[in-house]
Short mmCIF file of C-alpha atoms in Angstrom, two decimals:
data_model
loop_
_atom_site.label_atom_id
_atom_site.label_comp_id
_atom_site.label_asym_id
_atom_site.label_seq_id
_atom_site.Cartn_x
_atom_site.Cartn_y
_atom_site.Cartn_z
CA MET C 273 33.90 -12.17 16.91
CA ASP C 274 31.97 -11.42 20.21
CA VAL C 275 28.87 -9.15 18.99
CA SER C 276 26.98 -9.33 22.48
CA GLY C 277 29.36 -6.55 23.87
CA GLY C 278 30.99 -6.50 27.37
CA ARG C 279 30.90 -4.71 30.52
CA GLY C 280 33.61 -1.88 29.84
CA ARG C 281 33.12 1.72 30.59
CA PRO C 282 31.44 3.95 27.62
CA ARG C 283 34.14 6.12 26.79
CA PRO C 284 32.83 9.66 26.29
CA GLY C 285 33.80 9.70 22.46
CA ASN C 286 35.18 7.82 19.61
CA ASP C 287 37.93 9.87 18.50
CA GLU C 288 39.40 7.98 15.85
CA SER C 289 40.85 11.09 14.00
CA ALA C 290 40.57 14.47 13.98
CA GLU C 291 38.37 14.45 10.75
CA HIS C 292 35.72 12.58 12.72
CA THR C 293 35.29 14.92 15.76
CA GLY C 294 32.45 16.58 13.78
CA PRO C 295 31.93 20.53 13.85
CA GLU C 296 31.53 22.64 16.93
CA ALA C 297 28.55 21.72 19.17
CA PRO C 298 25.72 24.26 19.93
CA ALA C 299 25.55 26.39 23.35
CA PRO C 300 24.59 24.19 26.39
CA GLY C 301 20.81 23.80 26.85
CA ASP C 302 20.36 24.20 22.82
CA ALA C 303 17.25 22.00 22.03
CA PRO C 304 17.68 19.92 19.15
CA THR C 305 15.71 20.64 16.15
CA HIS C 306 14.39 18.37 13.31
CA PRO C 307 13.66 19.66 10.02
CA ALA C 308 11.11 18.06 7.91
CA PRO C 309 12.46 15.09 5.90
CA PRO C 310 13.45 16.36 2.42
CA SER C 311 12.38 14.77 -0.71
CA ALA C 312 15.78 13.48 -2.32
CA PRO C 313 18.98 12.47 -0.21
CA THR C 314 22.01 14.43 -1.00
CA PRO C 315 25.31 13.88 0.75
CA ALA C 316 26.51 15.74 4.11
CA ASP C 317 29.66 17.83 3.88
CA GLU C 318 32.45 18.69 5.79
CA GLN C 319 30.95 21.89 6.91
CA GLY C 320 28.06 19.80 8.63
CA ALA C 321 25.42 20.02 5.54
CA ARG C 322 22.42 18.23 7.03
CA PRO C 323 22.42 14.57 5.95
CA GLU C 324 19.30 14.06 4.22
CA GLY C 325 17.46 11.00 2.83
CA PRO C 326 14.18 9.30 2.76
CA GLU C 327 11.66 10.02 5.88
CA PRO C 328 13.04 9.27 9.21
CA GLY C 329 11.50 5.92 10.12
CA ALA C 330 10.74 4.55 6.55
CA ASP C 331 12.15 1.33 5.52
CA ALA C 332 15.21 1.10 4.46
CA PRO C 333 16.22 -0.53 1.09
CA ALA C 334 17.45 -3.98 1.72
CA PRO C 335 18.72 -6.78 -0.37
CA GLU C 336 15.63 -9.08 -1.83
CA GLY C 337 17.53 -12.12 -1.76
CA GLY C 338 20.79 -12.96 -3.13
CA THR C 339 20.39 -15.11 -6.55
CA PRO C 340 16.70 -15.81 -7.53
CA GLN C 341 16.93 -18.49 -10.27
CA ASP C 342 14.04 -18.58 -12.78
CA THR C 343 12.28 -20.96 -14.45
CA GLY C 344 10.14 -20.63 -17.38
CA VAL C 345 7.10 -22.84 -18.46
CA SER C 346 5.84 -21.93 -22.28
CA GLY C 347 8.09 -18.96 -20.96
CA SER C 348 10.03 -18.43 -17.64
CA ALA C 349 8.73 -17.52 -15.24
CA PRO C 350 27.73 4.45 2.79
CA GLY C 351 30.32 6.43 3.05
CA GLN C 352 33.56 5.90 4.23
CA ASP C 353 34.00 8.80 7.05
CA ARG C 354 31.31 9.06 9.92
CA ALA C 355 28.55 11.40 9.25
CA PRO C 356 29.33 14.86 10.90
CA ALA C 357 26.92 16.15 13.53
CA HIS C 358 24.59 19.10 12.05
CA PRO C 359 25.94 22.60 13.44
CA ASP C 360 22.58 23.30 14.73
CA HIS C 361 21.97 19.96 16.79
CA PRO C 362 23.99 17.08 17.55
CA PHE C 363 20.92 14.64 17.48
CA ALA C 364 19.69 13.45 14.02
CA HIS C 365 16.27 12.36 14.10
CA SER C 366 16.62 8.78 13.69
CA GLY C 367 12.98 7.68 13.40
CA SER C 368 9.44 7.56 14.69
CA GLY C 369 10.23 5.42 17.84
CA ASP C 370 8.34 2.51 16.47
CA GLY C 371 11.06 0.11 16.62
CA GLN C 372 10.52 -0.83 13.28
CA THR C 373 13.70 -1.98 10.92
CA PRO C 374 14.13 -2.58 7.25
CA GLN C 375 12.73 -5.94 5.78
CA ARG C 376 13.02 -7.19 2.72
CA PRO C 377 10.51 -7.08 0.26
CA GLU C 378 10.00 -11.14 0.26
CA GLU C 379 9.45 -10.68 4.02
CA ARG C 380 6.80 -8.55 3.75
CA ARG C 381 4.67 -10.25 0.91
CA ARG C 382 3.26 -13.51 1.36
CA GLY C 383 4.49 -15.99 -0.45
CA GLY C 384 1.03 -18.04 -1.29
CA LEU C 385 -0.05 -21.44 -0.57
CA LEU C 386 2.62 -23.30 1.61
CA MET C 387 2.81 -27.04 0.12
CA GLY C 388 5.65 -28.37 2.25
CA ARG C 389 9.31 -27.87 3.00
CA PRO C 390 11.36 -30.44 1.47
CA PHE C 391 15.01 -30.29 2.41
CA GLY C 392 13.76 -27.75 4.52
CA VAL C 393 12.82 -25.22 2.01
CA PRO C 394 9.16 -23.90 1.97
CA VAL C 395 7.57 -24.20 -1.29
CA TYR C 396 4.71 -21.83 -2.18
CA VAL C 397 2.28 -21.90 -4.80
CA ALA C 398 1.21 -18.35 -5.77
CA PRO C 399 -2.31 -17.47 -6.11
CA SER C 400 -1.75 -17.03 -10.06
CA TRP C 401 -0.86 -20.79 -10.10
CA PHE C 402 -4.30 -21.50 -10.32
CA LEU C 403 -5.16 -19.19 -13.29
CA VAL C 404 -2.09 -20.93 -15.22
CA ALA C 405 -3.46 -24.26 -13.97
CA ILE C 406 -7.02 -23.28 -15.77
CA LEU C 407 -5.77 -22.27 -18.77
CA ILE C 408 -3.60 -25.37 -19.37
CA THR C 409 -6.64 -27.47 -18.56
CA TRP C 410 -8.48 -25.65 -21.20
CA VAL C 411 -5.96 -25.60 -23.95
CA PHE C 412 -4.41 -29.23 -23.33
CA GLY C 413 -8.04 -30.56 -22.88
CA GLY C 414 -9.11 -29.57 -26.37
CA GLN C 415 -6.26 -31.21 -27.57
CA ILE C 416 -6.78 -34.32 -25.50
CA ASP C 417 -10.46 -34.08 -27.10
CA ARG C 418 -9.18 -33.99 -30.35
CA VAL C 419 -6.87 -37.34 -30.09
CA LEU C 420 -9.20 -39.18 -27.97
CA PRO C 421 -12.91 -37.84 -28.56
CA GLU C 422 -14.38 -40.87 -26.75
CA LEU C 423 -12.92 -39.47 -23.20
CA GLY C 424 -15.71 -36.56 -23.70
CA ALA C 425 -15.83 -34.49 -20.63
CA VAL C 426 -12.89 -36.60 -19.16
CA SER C 427 -10.20 -35.00 -21.26
CA TYR C 428 -10.32 -32.13 -19.01
CA LEU C 429 -9.87 -34.10 -15.97
CA VAL C 430 -6.78 -35.72 -17.76
CA SER C 431 -5.61 -32.17 -18.78
CA LEU C 432 -5.63 -30.74 -15.21
CA PHE C 433 -3.62 -33.80 -14.08
CA PHE C 434 -1.33 -32.84 -16.55
CA ALA C 435 -1.23 -29.17 -15.18
CA VAL C 436 -0.35 -30.39 -12.16
CA ALA C 437 2.22 -33.06 -13.23
CA PHE C 438 3.88 -30.21 -15.27
CA TYR C 439 4.35 -27.93 -12.30
CA ALA C 440 5.69 -30.91 -10.35
CA SER C 441 8.13 -30.96 -13.28
CA VAL C 442 8.83 -27.29 -12.47
CA LEU C 443 9.09 -28.18 -9.00
CA VAL C 444 11.60 -30.53 -9.72
CA HIS C 445 13.72 -28.25 -11.79
CA GLU C 446 13.61 -25.71 -9.02
CA LEU C 447 14.79 -28.52 -6.34
CA ALA C 448 17.74 -28.91 -8.45
CA HIS C 449 18.80 -24.85 -8.14
CA THR C 450 17.77 -25.64 -4.26
CA LEU C 451 19.84 -28.61 -3.70
CA ALA C 452 23.02 -27.46 -5.59
CA ALA C 453 22.69 -23.87 -3.69
CA LEU C 454 22.72 -25.89 -0.36
CA ARG C 455 25.70 -28.06 -1.50
CA PHE C 456 27.52 -24.94 -1.86
CA LYS C 457 26.52 -23.79 1.57
CA LEU C 458 24.04 -21.00 0.27
CA PRO C 459 20.69 -20.29 2.32
CA VAL C 460 17.56 -20.88 -0.13
CA ARG C 461 14.69 -18.80 1.55
CA ARG C 462 11.86 -20.43 -0.27
CA ILE C 463 10.88 -21.74 -3.59
CA GLN C 464 7.60 -20.41 -5.16
CA LEU C 465 5.66 -21.82 -8.38
CA GLN C 466 4.21 -18.89 -10.09
CA PHE C 467 2.41 -18.25 -13.37
CA PHE C 468 5.21 -18.32 -15.84
CA GLY C 469 7.05 -21.19 -13.71
CA GLY C 470 9.09 -21.13 -10.50
CA VAL C 471 11.94 -19.42 -8.33
CA SER C 472 14.36 -20.53 -5.93
CA GLU C 473 15.02 -17.75 -3.86
CA ILE C 474 18.81 -18.05 -3.05
CA GLU C 475 19.73 -15.41 -0.16
CA LYS C 476 23.44 -15.27 -1.30
CA GLU C 477 25.78 -14.93 -4.29
CA ALA C 478 27.71 -17.88 -5.24
CA GLU C 479 31.50 -17.17 -4.36
CA THR C 480 33.18 -18.40 -7.63
CA PRO C 481 32.19 -18.23 -11.29
CA GLY C 482 32.06 -21.92 -11.62
CA ARG C 483 29.56 -22.37 -8.86
CA GLU C 484 27.56 -19.72 -10.68
CA PHE C 485 27.46 -21.69 -13.76
CA VAL C 486 26.72 -25.47 -11.85
CA LEU C 487 24.13 -23.48 -10.05
CA ALA C 488 22.33 -22.16 -13.29
CA PHE C 489 22.78 -25.20 -15.25
CA VAL C 490 21.69 -28.07 -12.91
CA GLY C 491 17.81 -26.75 -13.37
CA PRO C 492 17.72 -27.09 -17.18
CA LEU C 493 19.82 -30.30 -16.72
CA LEU C 494 17.02 -31.95 -14.63
CA SER C 495 14.27 -30.86 -17.14
CA LEU C 496 16.43 -32.62 -19.97
CA VAL C 497 16.67 -35.80 -17.83
CA LEU C 498 12.94 -35.50 -16.99
CA ALA C 499 12.51 -35.37 -20.82
CA GLY C 500 14.31 -38.31 -21.48
CA LEU C 501 12.75 -40.28 -18.77
CA PHE C 502 9.15 -39.18 -20.17
CA TYR C 503 10.19 -40.36 -23.55
CA LEU C 504 11.24 -44.01 -22.34
CA GLY C 505 8.07 -44.22 -20.65
CA LEU C 506 6.39 -43.29 -24.13
CA LEU C 507 8.38 -46.05 -25.62
CA ALA C 508 6.57 -48.58 -23.06
CA VAL C 509 2.83 -47.43 -23.90
CA ASP C 510 0.49 -47.14 -26.73
CA PRO C 511 0.91 -43.18 -28.14
CA GLY C 512 -2.77 -43.21 -28.36
CA SER C 513 -3.52 -43.78 -24.99
CA VAL C 514 -4.22 -41.59 -22.02
CA PRO C 515 -0.93 -42.30 -20.44
CA GLY C 516 0.99 -42.00 -23.99
CA VAL C 517 -0.70 -38.88 -24.54
CA LEU C 518 0.36 -37.54 -21.01
CA LEU C 519 3.78 -38.81 -21.53
CA ALA C 520 4.25 -37.11 -24.89
CA GLY C 521 2.80 -33.70 -23.37
CA LEU C 522 5.49 -33.71 -20.34
CA MET C 523 8.22 -34.73 -22.52
CA VAL C 524 7.42 -31.93 -25.04
CA SER C 525 6.83 -29.44 -22.17
CA ASN C 526 10.09 -30.27 -20.21
CA LEU C 527 11.92 -30.08 -23.49
CA ILE C 528 10.75 -26.39 -23.95
CA VAL C 529 11.53 -25.75 -20.19
CA ALA C 530 15.05 -26.51 -20.67
CA ALA C 531 15.25 -24.93 -24.05
CA PHE C 532 14.14 -21.80 -22.89
CA ASN C 533 15.94 -21.68 -19.64
CA LEU C 534 19.28 -21.99 -21.46
CA LEU C 535 18.68 -18.57 -23.65
CA PRO C 536 21.69 -16.73 -22.91
CA GLY C 537 19.75 -13.87 -21.06
CA LEU C 538 19.08 -12.77 -17.65
CA PRO C 539 16.97 -13.66 -15.74
CA LEU C 540 17.01 -17.28 -17.38
CA ASP C 541 19.16 -19.91 -16.30
CA GLY C 542 21.37 -19.39 -19.45
CA GLY C 543 21.65 -15.64 -18.50
CA ARG C 544 23.14 -16.99 -15.32
CA MET C 545 25.70 -19.33 -17.13
CA LEU C 546 26.66 -16.23 -19.45
CA ARG C 547 27.25 -14.25 -16.62
CA ALA C 548 29.52 -16.85 -15.00
CA VAL C 549 31.22 -17.18 -18.29
CA VAL C 550 32.15 -13.56 -18.35
CA TRP C 551 32.92 -13.43 -14.93
CA ALA C 552 35.55 -16.09 -15.06
CA ILE C 553 36.92 -14.28 -18.40
CA THR C 554 37.32 -10.50 -16.72
CA GLY C 555 37.13 -11.65 -13.16
CA ARG C 556 34.49 -9.02 -12.46
CA PRO C 557 30.86 -10.44 -11.67
CA MET C 558 29.29 -7.09 -12.14
CA THR C 559 30.55 -7.01 -15.64
CA GLY C 560 29.39 -10.45 -16.24
CA THR C 561 25.95 -9.06 -14.89
CA VAL C 562 25.69 -6.34 -17.22
CA ALA C 563 26.81 -8.12 -20.15
CA ALA C 564 24.04 -10.91 -19.41
CA ALA C 565 21.34 -8.52 -18.71
CA TRP C 566 21.78 -6.61 -21.68
CA VAL C 567 21.30 -9.76 -23.46
CA GLY C 568 18.12 -10.53 -21.58
CA ARG C 569 16.91 -7.35 -22.84
CA ALA C 570 17.49 -8.06 -26.43
CA LEU C 571 16.12 -11.28 -26.11
CA ALA C 572 12.92 -9.60 -24.82
CA VAL C 573 12.72 -7.66 -27.84
CA CYS C 574 13.25 -10.78 -29.94
CA VAL C 575 10.44 -12.30 -28.24
CA LEU C 576 8.22 -9.54 -28.34
CA ILE C 577 8.26 -9.29 -32.27
CA GLY C 578 9.66 -12.64 -33.19
CA LEU C 579 7.43 -14.97 -31.64
CA PRO C 580 4.29 -13.89 -33.26
CA LEU C 581 6.05 -14.03 -36.65
CA LEU C 582 7.22 -17.32 -36.22
CA THR C 583 3.97 -18.54 -35.37
CA GLN C 584 1.87 -16.63 -38.25
CA SER C 585 4.78 -18.29 -40.54
CA GLY C 586 4.15 -21.79 -39.66
CA ALA C 587 7.84 -22.27 -38.57
CA LEU C 588 6.67 -23.69 -35.19
CA GLY C 589 5.03 -26.46 -36.74
CA SER C 590 1.38 -24.99 -37.06
CA ASP C 591 -0.22 -23.95 -40.71
CA ALA C 592 0.91 -20.48 -41.86
CA VAL C 593 -1.91 -17.67 -41.17
CA ASP C 594 -2.55 -15.00 -43.35
CA ASN C 595 -5.22 -13.17 -41.42
CA VAL C 596 -5.47 -11.77 -37.88
CA GLY C 597 -7.42 -13.75 -35.53
CA MET C 598 -8.10 -14.89 -32.03
CA ASP C 599 -4.97 -17.12 -32.30
CA THR C 600 -2.83 -14.68 -33.58
CA VAL C 601 -3.72 -11.98 -30.79
CA LEU C 602 -3.35 -14.80 -28.09
CA ASP C 603 -0.03 -15.19 -29.62
CA ALA C 604 1.17 -11.50 -29.46
CA LEU C 605 -0.48 -11.43 -25.60
CA LEU C 606 1.56 -14.16 -24.68
CA ALA C 607 4.77 -12.79 -26.47
CA ALA C 608 4.08 -9.52 -24.66
CA ILE C 609 3.99 -11.18 -21.55
CA LEU C 610 7.33 -13.04 -21.85
CA ALA C 611 9.02 -10.20 -23.13
CA ALA C 612 7.81 -8.01 -20.18
CA ILE C 613 9.06 -10.87 -17.56
CA ILE C 614 12.54 -11.25 -19.27
CA TRP C 615 13.01 -7.23 -19.64
CA THR C 616 11.79 -6.54 -15.89
CA GLY C 617 14.18 -9.60 -14.70
CA ALA C 618 16.92 -8.40 -16.59
CA GLY C 619 16.38 -4.87 -14.96
CA ASN C 620 16.11 -6.28 -11.45
CA SER C 621 19.12 -8.31 -11.80
CA LEU C 622 21.09 -5.15 -12.84
CA ARG C 623 19.68 -3.51 -9.80
CA MET C 624 20.42 -6.41 -7.32
CA ALA C 625 24.17 -6.46 -8.65
CA ARG C 626 24.74 -2.74 -7.99
CA LEU C 627 23.17 -3.31 -4.52
CA ARG C 628 25.40 -6.13 -3.69
CA GLU C 629 28.33 -3.84 -5.14
CA HIS C 630 27.65 -1.20 -3.07
CA LEU C 631 26.80 -3.35 0.36
CA PRO C 632 30.33 -3.34 1.40
CA GLU C 633 30.38 0.39 1.95
CA LEU C 634 27.76 -0.11 4.69
CA ARG C 635 30.14 -0.19 7.69
CA ALA C 636 29.08 -0.19 11.41
CA ARG C 637 32.45 1.87 12.54
CA THR C 638 32.20 4.54 10.01
CA LEU C 639 28.45 4.92 10.56
CA THR C 640 28.25 5.05 14.45
CA ARG C 641 27.57 7.81 16.45
CA ARG C 642 29.98 9.08 19.50
CA ALA C 643 28.18 8.76 22.88
CA VAL C 644 28.41 9.72 26.14
CA PRO C 645 27.63 7.74 29.24
CA VAL C 646 25.41 9.14 31.75
CA GLU C 647 23.28 7.91 34.77
CA GLY C 648 19.73 7.31 34.43
CA ASP C 649 18.57 10.13 37.02
CA THR C 650 20.64 12.64 34.75
CA PRO C 651 18.17 15.30 33.65
CA LEU C 652 17.91 15.66 29.91
CA SER C 653 19.24 19.17 29.68
CA GLU C 654 22.57 18.46 31.36
CA ALA C 655 22.87 15.02 29.44
CA LEU C 656 22.51 17.20 26.31
CA ARG C 657 24.96 19.64 27.53
CA ARG C 658 27.70 17.03 28.24
CA ALA C 659 26.83 15.64 24.46
CA ASN C 660 27.31 19.04 23.05
CA ALA C 661 30.31 19.66 24.79
CA ALA C 662 31.88 16.67 23.64
CA GLY C 663 30.70 16.92 20.26
CA ALA C 664 28.45 13.54 20.59
CA ARG C 665 25.42 12.77 19.05
CA ALA C 666 24.44 9.69 21.06
CA LEU C 667 23.42 9.01 25.13
CA VAL C 668 24.24 5.54 26.70
CA VAL C 669 22.57 5.36 30.09
CA VAL C 670 25.01 3.48 32.65
CA ASP C 671 24.74 2.27 35.92
CA ALA C 672 26.83 3.02 39.03
CA ASP C 673 29.66 0.78 37.62
CA GLY C 674 29.67 2.26 34.30
CA VAL C 675 27.85 -0.68 32.57
CA PRO C 676 25.45 0.35 29.53
CA VAL C 677 22.25 -0.68 30.25
CA SER C 678 19.87 1.29 28.00
CA LEU C 679 20.01 3.78 25.14
CA VAL C 680 18.27 7.01 25.14
CA ARG C 681 15.91 7.26 22.14
CA GLU C 682 16.02 10.24 20.02
CA ALA C 683 11.94 10.32 19.59
CA GLY C 684 11.72 10.49 23.14
CA ILE C 685 14.34 13.58 23.14
CA VAL C 686 12.27 15.35 20.26
CA GLY C 687 9.03 14.89 22.49
CA VAL C 688 10.35 16.63 25.43
CA PRO C 689 9.63 20.56 25.10
CA GLU C 690 12.96 22.61 26.03
CA HIS C 691 11.22 24.03 29.26
CA ARG C 692 10.90 20.79 30.60
CA ARG C 693 14.23 19.21 30.13
CA PRO C 694 15.60 19.98 33.26
CA TRP C 695 13.22 17.81 35.25
CA VAL C 696 13.17 14.90 33.01
CA PRO C 697 15.37 12.20 33.69
CA VAL C 698 17.27 10.61 30.55
CA GLY C 699 16.28 6.72 31.95
CA THR C 700 12.50 7.75 31.48
CA LEU C 701 13.44 7.88 27.93
CA ALA C 702 15.61 5.22 27.13
CA GLN C 703 15.03 1.76 25.99
CA ASP C 704 16.77 -1.22 27.40
CA ILE C 705 19.74 -2.69 25.77
CA THR C 706 18.74 -6.44 24.53
CA HIS C 707 21.38 -8.95 23.32
CA GLY C 708 20.35 -8.27 19.93
CA MET C 709 20.90 -4.43 20.57
CA ARG C 710 24.36 -5.15 20.71
CA VAL C 711 26.75 -5.10 17.57
CA SER C 712 30.16 -5.74 16.76
CA ALA C 713 32.03 -2.67 15.24
CA GLU C 714 33.35 -4.73 12.71
CA LEU C 715 29.91 -5.65 10.82
CA ALA C 716 29.64 -4.51 7.47
CA GLY C 717 27.27 -5.45 4.25
CA GLU C 718 24.41 -7.58 4.48
CA GLU C 719 25.77 -8.75 8.04
CA LEU C 720 25.14 -5.49 9.42
CA LEU C 721 21.77 -5.42 7.79
CA ASP C 722 20.77 -9.22 8.87
CA ALA C 723 21.87 -8.10 12.54
CA MET C 724 19.28 -5.12 12.25
CA ARG C 725 16.38 -7.30 11.12
CA ALA C 726 17.08 -9.54 13.28
CA THR C 727 16.44 -7.21 16.54
CA PRO C 728 14.15 -4.33 14.95
CA ALA C 729 15.15 -1.17 17.07
CA THR C 730 16.12 2.36 16.28
CA GLU C 731 19.40 2.66 17.93
CA TYR C 732 21.80 -0.06 18.48
CA LEU C 733 25.21 -0.36 20.83
CA VAL C 734 28.03 -0.77 19.03
CA VAL C 735 31.10 -2.62 20.78
CA GLU C 736 34.55 -3.46 19.95
CA GLU C 737 35.52 -7.23 19.92
CA THR C 738 37.10 -6.63 23.11
CA GLY C 739 33.80 -5.62 24.51
CA GLU C 740 34.52 -1.88 25.08
CA ILE C 741 31.65 0.54 23.99
CA TYR C 742 32.29 2.21 20.65
CA GLY C 743 29.07 4.21 20.38
CA VAL C 744 25.52 4.21 19.20
CA LEU C 745 24.39 3.19 15.53
CA SER C 746 21.18 4.59 14.50
CA ALA C 747 19.10 2.77 11.81
CA ALA C 748 18.41 6.19 9.87
CA ASP C 749 22.01 6.47 9.72
CA VAL C 750 22.32 3.36 7.77
CA GLU C 751 19.31 4.03 5.63
CA ARG C 752 20.83 7.65 4.71
CA ALA C 753 24.19 5.97 3.77
CA PHE C 754 22.88 3.13 1.72
CA VAL C 755 20.36 5.64 -0.49
CA LYS C 756 23.56 7.70 -0.71
CA ALA C 757 25.87 4.77 -1.83
CA MET C 758 23.27 3.57 -4.27
CA ALA C 759 22.98 6.99 -5.92
CA ARG C 760 26.21 6.93 -7.02
CA PRO C 761 27.45 5.75 -10.34
CA SER C 762 28.98 1.82 -10.36
#
């Protein structure tokens, strides 16, 4: 597919069918008007209802990454038809003209401290990790002091080493997800170590339920393997020594990571495995996501209520507690944090599945505005007259040979008073067409969003595979179509 465009002369309109001609254009010389953006999006109707959406120029929603894989520590971590022109104006305001296009939320926020790039994937440590490292050092240091009192204050240095070694184990868990994703040719944006574990941000979804299952299972499997290795190491040392205490702690903590992540609810790895099983049985990935997400929410409730009860009853290996003390409060706080993480993660999984389900509805061909070619010295008023006569909603500046060289920015048109338009040439309001501003009419879904993110602009020249000019795509139209699609039920 040639997405770089060609040197064909633009046609004065992209009439695919009668229903795409748009409503009658205003009289020549009418100035396009621009109403204030509404507060909620509503679809445009066939009589030319004003397409509504978020404020022009705002960042359009975009995927946040395809398949994040979460790891716990002591817990885990647009419409089918082209939008018709408004009867009052053929040009819909497409933004403030700042040239900014949607960015993924992950691209906007800092990843933390960059620790390295194993296999080409950046590994970040979030600031919250340092908080949990201090917490682990304090709690585990007290336990070491009880087992090896002769160490004194050194026990907290040993505990700090344990905290670092444990998160190294979490990193190995995440690298297992990463290597499996790379093996399936799924791009991985980054790995981040966080307060309650780690996350591998995999940009695309697995193509089959079998691959989804493997992608989720390798993480807990590596944690189990690490637990076994630490057990073998424990057999070779004195259990009462510093190495013995460290190996025992790492063995138990990796067993907890594996067991917790195998729980069958999203966003845990076990939830992804359950999703893969339901997907394989029903043939619908969305059905698997819904099932695993609601199991995840049920798990969140169980953790919130059950964990403090189990601790108080002594079922987790400690003495039963009858009165409410600091340990009980800490157990309840831990349970609430874990439950909130699981509940929120399950909800995010549902939202991301719905996003992926609607992404194919974003098609460059159906969202492209009809355009007319004009030379750069054409007065703006004359160019608007030609556009109105053709029912077009965009202007493409061409050279003497009909080759497109720039796109007239709507923000520039808005800024020219009507009485000055006969004296303003359109070339002064145009933005040169760069390589990235030529997009194929066949682009759809995430490929379309990726192309727009790669070259931020408010308008793009849409071309056929033959290089013929198809029209102009406005970033604001993509945003409105996305919001409208997400507002529909799945």
